[in-house]
XYZ file of C-alpha atoms in Angstrom:
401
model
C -80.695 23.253 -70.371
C -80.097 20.275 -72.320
C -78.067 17.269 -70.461
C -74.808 16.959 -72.645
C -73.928 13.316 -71.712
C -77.670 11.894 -71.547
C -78.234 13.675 -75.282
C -74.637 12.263 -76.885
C -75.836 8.291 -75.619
C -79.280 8.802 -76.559
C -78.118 10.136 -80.200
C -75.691 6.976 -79.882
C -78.369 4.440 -79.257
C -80.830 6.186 -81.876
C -78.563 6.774 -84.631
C -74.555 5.924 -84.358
C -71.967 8.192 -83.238
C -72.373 11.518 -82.799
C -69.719 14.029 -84.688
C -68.477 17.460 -83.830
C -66.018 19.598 -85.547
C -63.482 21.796 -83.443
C -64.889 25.122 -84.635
C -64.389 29.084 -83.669
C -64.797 31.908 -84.757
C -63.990 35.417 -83.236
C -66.798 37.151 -85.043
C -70.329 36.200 -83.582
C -72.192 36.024 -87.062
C -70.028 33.966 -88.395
C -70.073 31.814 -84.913
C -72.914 32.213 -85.067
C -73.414 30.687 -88.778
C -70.890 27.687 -87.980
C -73.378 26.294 -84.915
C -76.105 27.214 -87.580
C -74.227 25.003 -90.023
C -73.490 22.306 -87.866
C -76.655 21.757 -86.569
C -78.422 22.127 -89.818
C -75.978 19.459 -91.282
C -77.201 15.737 -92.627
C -74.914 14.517 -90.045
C -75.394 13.040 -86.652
C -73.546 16.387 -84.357
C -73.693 18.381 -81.626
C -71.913 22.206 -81.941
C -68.752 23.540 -80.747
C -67.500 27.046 -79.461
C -64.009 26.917 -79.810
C -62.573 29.711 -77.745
C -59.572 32.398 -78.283
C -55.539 32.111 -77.341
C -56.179 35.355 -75.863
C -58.973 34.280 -73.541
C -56.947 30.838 -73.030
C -54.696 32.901 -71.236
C -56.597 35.357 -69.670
C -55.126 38.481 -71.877
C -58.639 39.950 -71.869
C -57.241 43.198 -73.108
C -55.716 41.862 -75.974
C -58.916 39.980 -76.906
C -60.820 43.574 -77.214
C -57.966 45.385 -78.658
C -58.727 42.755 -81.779
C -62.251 43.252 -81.278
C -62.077 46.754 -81.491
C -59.931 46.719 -84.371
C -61.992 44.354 -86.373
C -58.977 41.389 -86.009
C -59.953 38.080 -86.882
C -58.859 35.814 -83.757
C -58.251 32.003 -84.086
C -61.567 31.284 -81.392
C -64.589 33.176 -79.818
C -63.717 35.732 -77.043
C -66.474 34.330 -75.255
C -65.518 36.558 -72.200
C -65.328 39.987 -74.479
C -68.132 39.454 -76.175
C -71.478 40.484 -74.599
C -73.398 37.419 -72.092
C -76.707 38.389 -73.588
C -75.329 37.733 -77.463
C -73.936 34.778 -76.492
C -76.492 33.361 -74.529
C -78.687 34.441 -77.767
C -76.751 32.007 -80.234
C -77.020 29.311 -77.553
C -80.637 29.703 -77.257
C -81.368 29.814 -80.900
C -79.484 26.463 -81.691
C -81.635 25.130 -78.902
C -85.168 26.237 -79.901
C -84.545 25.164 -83.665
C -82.653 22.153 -82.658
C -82.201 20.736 -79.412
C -78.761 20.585 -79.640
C -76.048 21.103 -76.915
C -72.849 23.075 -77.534
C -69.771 22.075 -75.772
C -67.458 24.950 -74.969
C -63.990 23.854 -76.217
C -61.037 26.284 -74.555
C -57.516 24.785 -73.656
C -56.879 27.183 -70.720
C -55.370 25.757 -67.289
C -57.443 28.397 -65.306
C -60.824 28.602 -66.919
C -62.292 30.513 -63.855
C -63.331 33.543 -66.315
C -64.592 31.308 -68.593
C -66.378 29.057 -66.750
C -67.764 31.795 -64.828
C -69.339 33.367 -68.373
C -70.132 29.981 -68.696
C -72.588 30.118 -65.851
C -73.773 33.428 -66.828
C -75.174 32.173 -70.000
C -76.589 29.427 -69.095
C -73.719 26.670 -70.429
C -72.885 23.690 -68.628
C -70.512 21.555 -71.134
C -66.653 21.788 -71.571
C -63.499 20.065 -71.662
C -59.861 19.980 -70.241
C -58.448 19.089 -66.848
C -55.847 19.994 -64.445
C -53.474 17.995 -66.198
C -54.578 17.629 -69.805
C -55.071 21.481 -69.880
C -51.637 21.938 -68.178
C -49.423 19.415 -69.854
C -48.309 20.486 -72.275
C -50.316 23.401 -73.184
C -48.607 25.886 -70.410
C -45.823 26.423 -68.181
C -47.963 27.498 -65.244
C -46.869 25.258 -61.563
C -48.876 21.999 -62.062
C -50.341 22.559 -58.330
C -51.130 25.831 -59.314
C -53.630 24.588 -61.775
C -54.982 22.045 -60.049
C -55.854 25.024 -57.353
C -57.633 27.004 -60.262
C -59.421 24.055 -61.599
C -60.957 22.989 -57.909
C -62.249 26.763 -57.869
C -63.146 26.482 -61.491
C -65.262 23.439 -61.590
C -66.680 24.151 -58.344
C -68.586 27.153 -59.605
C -69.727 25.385 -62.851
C -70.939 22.216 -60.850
C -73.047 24.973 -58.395
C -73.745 26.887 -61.595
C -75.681 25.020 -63.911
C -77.724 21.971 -63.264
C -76.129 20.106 -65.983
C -72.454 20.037 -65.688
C -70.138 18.138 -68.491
C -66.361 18.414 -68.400
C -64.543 16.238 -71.218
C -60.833 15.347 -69.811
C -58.535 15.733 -72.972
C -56.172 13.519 -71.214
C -56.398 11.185 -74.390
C -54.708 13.325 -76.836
C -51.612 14.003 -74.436
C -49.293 15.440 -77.259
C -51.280 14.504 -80.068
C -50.707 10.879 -80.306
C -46.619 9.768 -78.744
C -47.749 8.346 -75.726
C -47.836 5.061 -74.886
C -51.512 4.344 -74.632
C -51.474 2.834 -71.321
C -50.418 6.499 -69.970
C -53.467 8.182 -71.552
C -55.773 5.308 -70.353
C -54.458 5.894 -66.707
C -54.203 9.825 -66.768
C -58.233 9.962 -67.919
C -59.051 7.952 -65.307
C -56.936 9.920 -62.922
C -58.536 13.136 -64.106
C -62.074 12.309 -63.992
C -61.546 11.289 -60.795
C -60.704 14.328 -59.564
C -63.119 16.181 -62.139
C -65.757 14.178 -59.958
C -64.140 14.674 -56.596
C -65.069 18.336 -57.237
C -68.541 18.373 -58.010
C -69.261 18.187 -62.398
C -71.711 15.740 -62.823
C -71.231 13.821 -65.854
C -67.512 13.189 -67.479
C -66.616 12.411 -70.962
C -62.980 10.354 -71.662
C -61.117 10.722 -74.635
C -58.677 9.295 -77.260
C -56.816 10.135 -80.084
C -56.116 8.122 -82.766
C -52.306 6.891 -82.926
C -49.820 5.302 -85.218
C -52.105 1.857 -85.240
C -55.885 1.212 -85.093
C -55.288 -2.210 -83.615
C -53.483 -0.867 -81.166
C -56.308 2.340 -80.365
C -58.602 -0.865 -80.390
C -56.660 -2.619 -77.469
C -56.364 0.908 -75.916
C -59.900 2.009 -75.919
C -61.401 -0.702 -74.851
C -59.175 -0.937 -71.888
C -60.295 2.972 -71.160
C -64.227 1.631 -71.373
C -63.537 -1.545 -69.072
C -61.955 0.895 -66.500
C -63.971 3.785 -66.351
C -66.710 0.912 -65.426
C -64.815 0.437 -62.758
C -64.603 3.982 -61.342
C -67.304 5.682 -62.514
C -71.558 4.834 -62.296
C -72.910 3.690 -65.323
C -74.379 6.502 -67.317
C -72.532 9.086 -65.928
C -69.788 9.449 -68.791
C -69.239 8.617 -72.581
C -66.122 8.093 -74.967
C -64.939 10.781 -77.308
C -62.614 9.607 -80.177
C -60.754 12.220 -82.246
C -59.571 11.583 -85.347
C -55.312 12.111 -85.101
C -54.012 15.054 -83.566
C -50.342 15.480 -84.780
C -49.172 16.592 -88.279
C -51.961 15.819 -90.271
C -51.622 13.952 -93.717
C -51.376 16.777 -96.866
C -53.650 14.772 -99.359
C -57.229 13.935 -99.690
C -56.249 10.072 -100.053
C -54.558 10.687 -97.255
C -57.261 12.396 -95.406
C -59.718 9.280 -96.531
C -57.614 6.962 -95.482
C -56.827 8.377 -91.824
C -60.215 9.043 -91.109
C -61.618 5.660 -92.376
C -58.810 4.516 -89.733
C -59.922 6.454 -87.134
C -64.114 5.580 -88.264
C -63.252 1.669 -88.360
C -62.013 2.248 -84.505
C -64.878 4.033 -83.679
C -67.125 1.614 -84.492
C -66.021 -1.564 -83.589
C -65.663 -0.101 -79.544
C -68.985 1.657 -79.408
C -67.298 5.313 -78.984
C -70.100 7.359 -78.736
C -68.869 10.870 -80.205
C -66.095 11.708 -82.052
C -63.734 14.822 -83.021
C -63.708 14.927 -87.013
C -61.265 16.808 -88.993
C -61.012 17.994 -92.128
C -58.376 17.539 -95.563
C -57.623 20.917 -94.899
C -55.896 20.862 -91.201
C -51.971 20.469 -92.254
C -52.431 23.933 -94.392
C -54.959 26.464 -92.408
C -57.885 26.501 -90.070
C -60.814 25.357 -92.144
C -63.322 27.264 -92.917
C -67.833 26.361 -91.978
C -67.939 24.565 -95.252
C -65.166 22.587 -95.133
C -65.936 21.402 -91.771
C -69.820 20.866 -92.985
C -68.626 18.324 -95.934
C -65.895 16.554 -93.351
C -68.968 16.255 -90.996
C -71.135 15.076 -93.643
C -68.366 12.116 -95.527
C -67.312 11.116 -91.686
C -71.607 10.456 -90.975
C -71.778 8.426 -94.794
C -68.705 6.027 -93.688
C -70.031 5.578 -90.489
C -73.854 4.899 -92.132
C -72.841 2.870 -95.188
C -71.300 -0.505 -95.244
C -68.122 -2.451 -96.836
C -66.731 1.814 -96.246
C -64.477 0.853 -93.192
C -62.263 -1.263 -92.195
C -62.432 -3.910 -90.011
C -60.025 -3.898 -87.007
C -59.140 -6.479 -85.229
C -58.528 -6.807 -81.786
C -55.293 -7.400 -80.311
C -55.714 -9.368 -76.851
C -52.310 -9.381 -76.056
C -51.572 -5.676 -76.347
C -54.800 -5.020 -74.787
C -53.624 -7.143 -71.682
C -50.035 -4.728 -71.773
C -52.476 -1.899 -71.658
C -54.854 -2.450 -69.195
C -52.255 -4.076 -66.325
C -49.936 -1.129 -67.255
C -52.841 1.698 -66.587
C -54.124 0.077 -63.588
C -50.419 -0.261 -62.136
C -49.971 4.109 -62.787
C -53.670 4.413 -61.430
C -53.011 2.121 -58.453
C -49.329 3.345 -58.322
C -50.650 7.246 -57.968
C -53.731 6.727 -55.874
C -51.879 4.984 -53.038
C -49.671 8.001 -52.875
C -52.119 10.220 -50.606
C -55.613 10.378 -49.292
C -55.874 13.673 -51.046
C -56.817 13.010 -54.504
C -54.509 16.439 -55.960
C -51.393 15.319 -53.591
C -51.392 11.876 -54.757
C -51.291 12.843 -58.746
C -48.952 16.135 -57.873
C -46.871 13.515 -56.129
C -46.822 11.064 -58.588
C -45.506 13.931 -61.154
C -42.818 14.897 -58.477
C -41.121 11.954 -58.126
C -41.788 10.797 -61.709
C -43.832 7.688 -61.269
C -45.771 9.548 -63.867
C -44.399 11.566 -66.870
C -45.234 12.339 -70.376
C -42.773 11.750 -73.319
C -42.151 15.143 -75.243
C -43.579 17.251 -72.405
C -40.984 20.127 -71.589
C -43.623 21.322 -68.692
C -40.334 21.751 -65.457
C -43.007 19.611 -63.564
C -42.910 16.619 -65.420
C -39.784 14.713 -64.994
C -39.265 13.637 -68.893
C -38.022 9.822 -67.529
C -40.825 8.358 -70.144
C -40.237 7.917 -73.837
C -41.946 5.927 -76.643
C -40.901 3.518 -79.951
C -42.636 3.066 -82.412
C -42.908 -1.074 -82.784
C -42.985 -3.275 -85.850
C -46.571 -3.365 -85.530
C -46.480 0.715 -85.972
C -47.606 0.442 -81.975
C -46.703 3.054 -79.502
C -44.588 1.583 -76.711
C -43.062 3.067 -73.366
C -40.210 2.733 -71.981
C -38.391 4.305 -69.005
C -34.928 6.216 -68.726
C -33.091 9.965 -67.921
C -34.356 12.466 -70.333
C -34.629 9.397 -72.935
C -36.624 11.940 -75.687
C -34.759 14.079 -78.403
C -35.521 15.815 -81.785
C -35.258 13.176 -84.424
C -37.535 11.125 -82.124
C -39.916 13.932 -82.030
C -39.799 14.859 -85.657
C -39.888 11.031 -86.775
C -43.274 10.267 -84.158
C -44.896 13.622 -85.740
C -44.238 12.896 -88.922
C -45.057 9.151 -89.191
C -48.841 9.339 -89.959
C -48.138 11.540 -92.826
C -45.664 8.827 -94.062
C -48.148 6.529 -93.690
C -51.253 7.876 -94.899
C -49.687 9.727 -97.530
C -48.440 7.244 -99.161
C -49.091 6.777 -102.528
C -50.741 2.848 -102.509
């Protein structure tokens, strides 16, 4: 079983960021051809299962009632499908290869799946009690964090190689202020640790600035030194997450963004997408050539931007993060109380987020500088504000220069 976080920084240090698309497919030929693909690809990656809504949500019966009928599903019913096929595809990318394959699934109780997981001999994956319950589902924040301490226990006594990424970087796409992703990583890999997965990866979508992602990412790194041993975790960076620019200049333009970020912090992996995303779910070739043009800007120089860095908002970052970290963790001995807590009474909340356990008393402007700023108040979000955040990268990148 290959080691998910020692392969990504040895494929850093060898050869520059490693890329992976966010790819599923219900039919497992066609998964089957995507890792195939992937793998096979001039680019620097490492493969992706992208599950089902169905088995998101545990509506295994509705998974098979597509399978049965020959439905196309927007993932891989990893659970449905046979243990033996799947562990097949796995084992074939990894004879020809020697690549890993990071289940990607979204659910907030991932028992089933981590439990085929196990079965078939796969120890990497993604989510968190929080980043896989905010704002994805309306299921009792303690609730989850009671399936994900059952959850990761049986992949950490599972496999010898756990790997859980905490999505807590891409916290409604991009309209947080950046100090509240920094802190709720931290906070999650914590407790991802607490209960047993080995390795941790943090992560972080691009937002409304690459100066600003700059600032923000590099306060994430100088953290995560300071909570978790060295070697035991990487940086994923995903290119942005809300409504997606419509154009290809638009496309090349956001992603040499997100690239010129990449590089000048020393992410190790990164979440491409494709010029496709704001119309349909794109299909192995498409994802192939984004792979492919994300590895040539990354490889070729004078491609990308330079970014600067922005000292002062990095400060504002890094004392605001470590004030919600310090803030939560002084709130109980128990690791879960103290972040449940710190939901409860509202210390921490997400803009945007209509979860009924988070207390909606944080919202976000955008700044001069196009930089995502937080500010406090009662219920202080509403639909233009949403509409105008979602919208402004498509403004921006869009634009016709």
């Amino acid at each position: 079983m290959i080691d998910f976080n020692r392969h990504v920084l040895e494929r850093y240090d060898a050869l520059g960021p490693v890329l992976q698309p966010r790819m599923g497919f219900s039919c497992p030929a066609r998964m089957q051809a995507g890792l195939e693909a992937t793998a096979a690809s001039r680019a620097n990656t490492v493969c992706t299962i992208t599950l089902d809504a169905f088995t998101r949500v545990k509506n295994l019966d509705a998974a098979q009632r597509a399978i049965d009928g020959d439905a196309m599903l927007n993932g891989y019913p990893i659970v449905n499908h046979p243990a033996a096929q799947t562990r097949a595809m796995l084992d074939q990318i990894d004879a020809r290869y020697r690549l890993p394959v990071q289940i990607r699934h979204g659910s907030p109780d991932p028992l089933h799946i981590f439990q085929r997981m196990v079965e078939i001999g796969s120890a990497t994956t993604e989510g968190g009690p929080l980043s896989y319950c905010l704002p994805y589902s309306r299921t009792p924040l303690r609730q989850a964090f009671g399936h994900w301490e059952k959850a990761c226990q049986v992949l950490a006594g599972g496999v010898e190689h756990s790997h859980i990424e905490s999505f807590a970087g891409c916290m409604m796409g991009q309209m947080c202020d950046p100090a509240i992703l920094v802190a709720l990583n931290i906070l999650e890999g914590l407790f991802l640790r607490a209960h047993g997965i080995k390795t941790l990866s943090f992560s972080y979508a691009q937002g409304t600035s690459p100066v600003q992602d700059r600032a923000a990412v590099t306060a994430l790194q100088q953290l995560a030194a300071e909570f978790f041993e060295p070697d035991s975790y990487h940086f994923v960076g995903y290119v942005f997450m809300g409504f997606f620019p419509r154009t290809l200049g638009g496309f090349c333009r956001i992603t040499g963004d997100a690239l010129g970020m990449i590089r000048a912090t020393g992410v190790q992996r990164v979440i491409i997408k494709t010029p496709v995303e704001s119309r349909r779910i794109p299909r192995i070739e498409e994802n192939i050539a984004a792979l492919e043009y994300a590895d040539y800007c990354l490889r070729t120089d004078g491609v990308l931007p330079d970014i600067p860095f922005d000292g002062q908002e990095h400060a504002r970052i890094i004392n605001a993060a470590k004030r919600l970290i310090k803030g939560t963790l002084e709130r109980d001995a128990n690791l879960s109380e103290a972040i449940l807590g710190a939901f409860d009474s509202g210390f921490l909340s997400i803009p945007y987020c209509l979860h009924p356990d988070n207390k909606r008393g944080a919202g976000t402007v955008v700044t001069a500088q196009n930089y995502y700023h937080g500010f406090e108040g009662e219920r202080v979000e509403n639909a233009f504000s949403f509409l105008a955040a979602l919208r402004h990268n498509i403004r921006t990148y869009d634009a016709v220069l």
